[in-house]
CSV table of C-alpha atoms in Angstrom, one decimal:
chain,number,residue,atom,x,y,z
A,1,MET,CA,-17.8,47.5,67.3
A,2,LYS,CA,-16.9,44.5,65.2
A,3,ASN,CA,-17.4,42.3,68.2
A,4,HIS,CA,-20.8,44.0,68.9
A,5,TYR,CA,-21.9,43.0,65.4
A,6,ARG,CA,-20.6,39.5,65.8
A,7,GLU,CA,-22.6,39.1,69.0
A,8,LEU,CA,-25.7,40.7,67.5
A,9,ALA,CA,-25.7,38.3,64.5
A,10,MET,CA,-25.5,35.4,67.0
A,11,ALA,CA,-28.2,36.8,69.3
A,12,LYS,CA,-30.6,37.6,66.5
A,13,LEU,CA,-30.1,34.2,64.9
A,14,HIS,CA,-30.8,32.6,68.3
A,15,VAL,CA,-34.0,34.5,68.6
A,16,GLU,CA,-35.2,32.9,65.5
A,17,TYR,CA,-33.7,29.5,66.3
A,18,TRP,CA,-35.4,29.3,69.7
A,19,TRP,CA,-38.7,30.5,68.2
A,20,TYR,CA,-38.5,27.7,65.7
A,21,CYS,CA,-37.8,25.2,68.5
A,22,TYR,CA,-40.8,26.6,70.4
A,23,THR,CA,-43.1,26.2,67.4
A,24,ILE,CA,-42.0,22.6,66.5
A,25,ASN,CA,-42.6,21.3,70.0
A,26,PRO,CA,-46.3,20.6,70.7
A,27,GLY,CA,-47.0,21.9,74.1
A,28,PRO,CA,-47.1,22.4,76.8
A,29,THR,CA,-43.9,20.5,77.4
A,30,PRO,CA,-40.6,21.2,79.3
A,31,GLU,CA,-38.9,21.5,75.9
A,32,GLN,CA,-41.3,24.0,74.6
A,33,SER,CA,-41.1,26.1,77.8
A,34,ARG,CA,-37.3,26.0,77.7
A,35,ALA,CA,-37.3,27.1,74.0
A,36,TYR,CA,-39.6,30.0,74.8
A,37,GLU,CA,-37.4,31.1,77.7
A,38,GLU,CA,-34.3,31.0,75.5
A,39,HIS,CA,-36.2,32.9,72.9
A,40,LEU,CA,-36.9,35.7,75.4
A,41,LYS,CA,-33.4,35.7,76.7
A,42,SER,CA,-32.0,36.0,73.2
A,43,GLN,CA,-34.4,38.9,72.4
A,44,ALA,CA,-33.2,40.7,75.6
A,45,PHE,CA,-29.6,40.1,74.7
A,46,ALA,CA,-30.1,41.4,71.1
A,47,ARG,CA,-31.7,44.5,72.5
A,48,GLU,CA,-28.8,45.0,74.9
A,49,ILE,CA,-26.3,44.7,72.1
A,50,GLU,CA,-28.3,47.1,69.8
A,51,ARG,CA,-28.3,49.6,72.6
A,52,SER,CA,-24.6,49.3,73.0
A,53,ILE,CA,-24.1,49.7,69.2
A,54,GLY,CA,-26.2,52.8,69.4
A,55,ASN,CA,-24.1,54.2,72.2
A,56,THR,CA,-20.9,53.4,70.3
A,57,LYS,CA,-22.2,55.1,67.2
A,58,ALA,CA,-23.1,58.2,69.2
A,59,ASP,CA,-19.7,58.3,70.9
A,60,PHE,CA,-18.0,58.0,67.5
A,61,ILE,CA,-20.0,60.8,66.0
A,62,GLY,CA,-19.3,62.9,69.2
A,63,HIS,CA,-15.5,62.4,68.8
A,64,VAL,CA,-15.7,63.4,65.1
A,65,ARG,CA,-17.6,66.5,66.1
A,66,LYS,CA,-14.9,67.4,68.6
A,67,PHE,CA,-12.4,67.1,65.8
A,68,GLU,CA,-14.6,69.4,63.8
A,69,MET,CA,-14.2,72.1,66.5
A,70,ILE,CA,-10.4,72.0,65.9
A,71,GLU,CA,-10.6,72.0,62.2
A,72,GLN,CA,-13.2,71.9,59.4
A,73,LEU,CA,-14.1,68.3,58.5
A,74,PRO,CA,-12.6,67.1,55.3
A,75,GLU,CA,-14.8,66.5,52.3
A,76,GLY,CA,-16.8,63.2,52.5
A,77,VAL,CA,-16.8,62.9,56.3
A,78,GLN,CA,-20.3,64.5,56.7
A,79,ALA,CA,-21.8,62.0,54.2
A,80,HIS,CA,-20.3,59.1,56.1
A,81,LEU,CA,-21.5,60.5,59.4
A,82,GLU,CA,-25.0,60.6,57.9
A,83,VAL,CA,-24.6,56.9,56.8
A,84,ILE,CA,-23.6,55.9,60.4
A,85,SER,CA,-26.4,57.9,61.9
A,86,ASN,CA,-28.9,56.0,59.7
A,87,LEU,CA,-27.5,52.5,60.1
A,88,SER,CA,-30.0,49.8,61.0
A,89,ASN,CA,-29.6,46.2,61.9
A,90,ALA,CA,-31.0,43.6,59.6
A,91,ARG,CA,-33.2,40.9,61.0
A,92,ALA,CA,-32.3,37.3,61.0
A,93,LYS,CA,-34.1,34.9,58.7
A,94,THR,CA,-37.2,33.2,60.2
A,95,TYR,CA,-37.5,29.5,60.0
A,96,ASP,CA,-40.6,27.7,59.0
A,97,LYS,CA,-41.4,24.7,61.1
A,98,SER,CA,-41.5,22.5,58.0
A,99,ILE,CA,-37.7,22.6,57.9
A,100,ASP,CA,-35.9,19.5,59.2
A,101,TYR,CA,-34.5,20.2,62.6
A,102,ASN,CA,-31.2,18.4,62.1
A,103,THR,CA,-30.5,20.3,58.8
A,104,LEU,CA,-31.5,23.6,60.5
A,105,ARG,CA,-29.4,23.0,63.6
A,106,ASN,CA,-26.3,21.5,61.9
A,107,GLU,CA,-26.2,23.5,58.6
A,108,THR,CA,-28.6,26.3,58.1
A,109,VAL,CA,-28.1,28.3,61.2
A,110,TYR,CA,-24.3,28.4,60.7
A,111,ALA,CA,-24.6,29.7,57.1
A,112,ASP,CA,-27.3,32.2,58.1
A,113,GLU,CA,-25.3,33.5,61.1
A,114,GLU,CA,-22.3,34.0,58.8
A,115,GLN,CA,-24.3,35.8,56.2
A,116,LEU,CA,-25.9,38.1,58.8
A,117,ARG,CA,-22.6,38.8,60.5
A,118,ASN,CA,-21.1,39.8,57.1
A,119,THR,CA,-24.1,42.1,56.5
A,120,TYR,CA,-23.4,43.8,59.8
A,121,TYR,CA,-19.7,44.0,59.1
A,122,LYS,CA,-20.5,46.2,56.1
A,123,ASN,CA,-21.8,48.7,58.6
A,124,LEU,CA,-18.2,49.3,59.6
A,125,ASP,CA,-17.2,50.7,56.2
A,126,SER,CA,-18.1,54.3,57.0
A,127,PHE,CA,-16.4,54.1,60.4
A,128,LYS,CA,-13.2,52.9,58.7
A,129,THR,CA,-13.4,55.6,55.9
A,130,ILE,CA,-13.8,58.4,58.4
A,131,ASN,CA,-10.9,57.1,60.5
A,132,GLU,CA,-8.7,57.0,57.4
A,133,ILE,CA,-9.8,60.5,56.3
A,134,LEU,CA,-9.2,62.0,59.8
A,135,LYS,CA,-5.8,60.2,60.2
A,136,LYS,CA,-4.6,61.6,56.9
A,137,ASN,CA,-5.9,65.1,57.6
A,138,PHE,CA,-4.7,65.1,61.2
A,139,ARG,CA,-1.2,64.2,60.1
A,140,LYS,CA,-1.2,67.2,57.7
A,141,THR,CA,-2.3,69.5,60.5
A,142,ILE,CA,0.5,68.2,62.8
A,143,GLU,CA,3.1,68.7,60.0
A,144,LEU,CA,2.1,72.4,59.6
């Protein structure tokens, strides 16, 4: 899941980067056409990753529900499942065409991607918490 979020941050940032490149190139030119194509590819890739994240969330929730069939869920798990169910993926920052290209390419996008990635990594907190609760509870069940 962490890798999905890493890739999503990169893809969403590329969507905005390539749109910026499209808007700064007066067209029609080969550079503008390439930027637009890359923008569309990045959008498709971001949607693919988001779909995969959704599937992973659903699988995780399904596994927890299977655990629930064996034993009542410990306190707090349901609230974290709700958090996971309602997770959304933040958008990347948009870039105004007045921004200097070299500064954007060599500095801004790296910082923005790291910030977006860290925002997404916070989505993993509820997964980790549930795993720890279930591990602790499952060990108690085995010991009985």
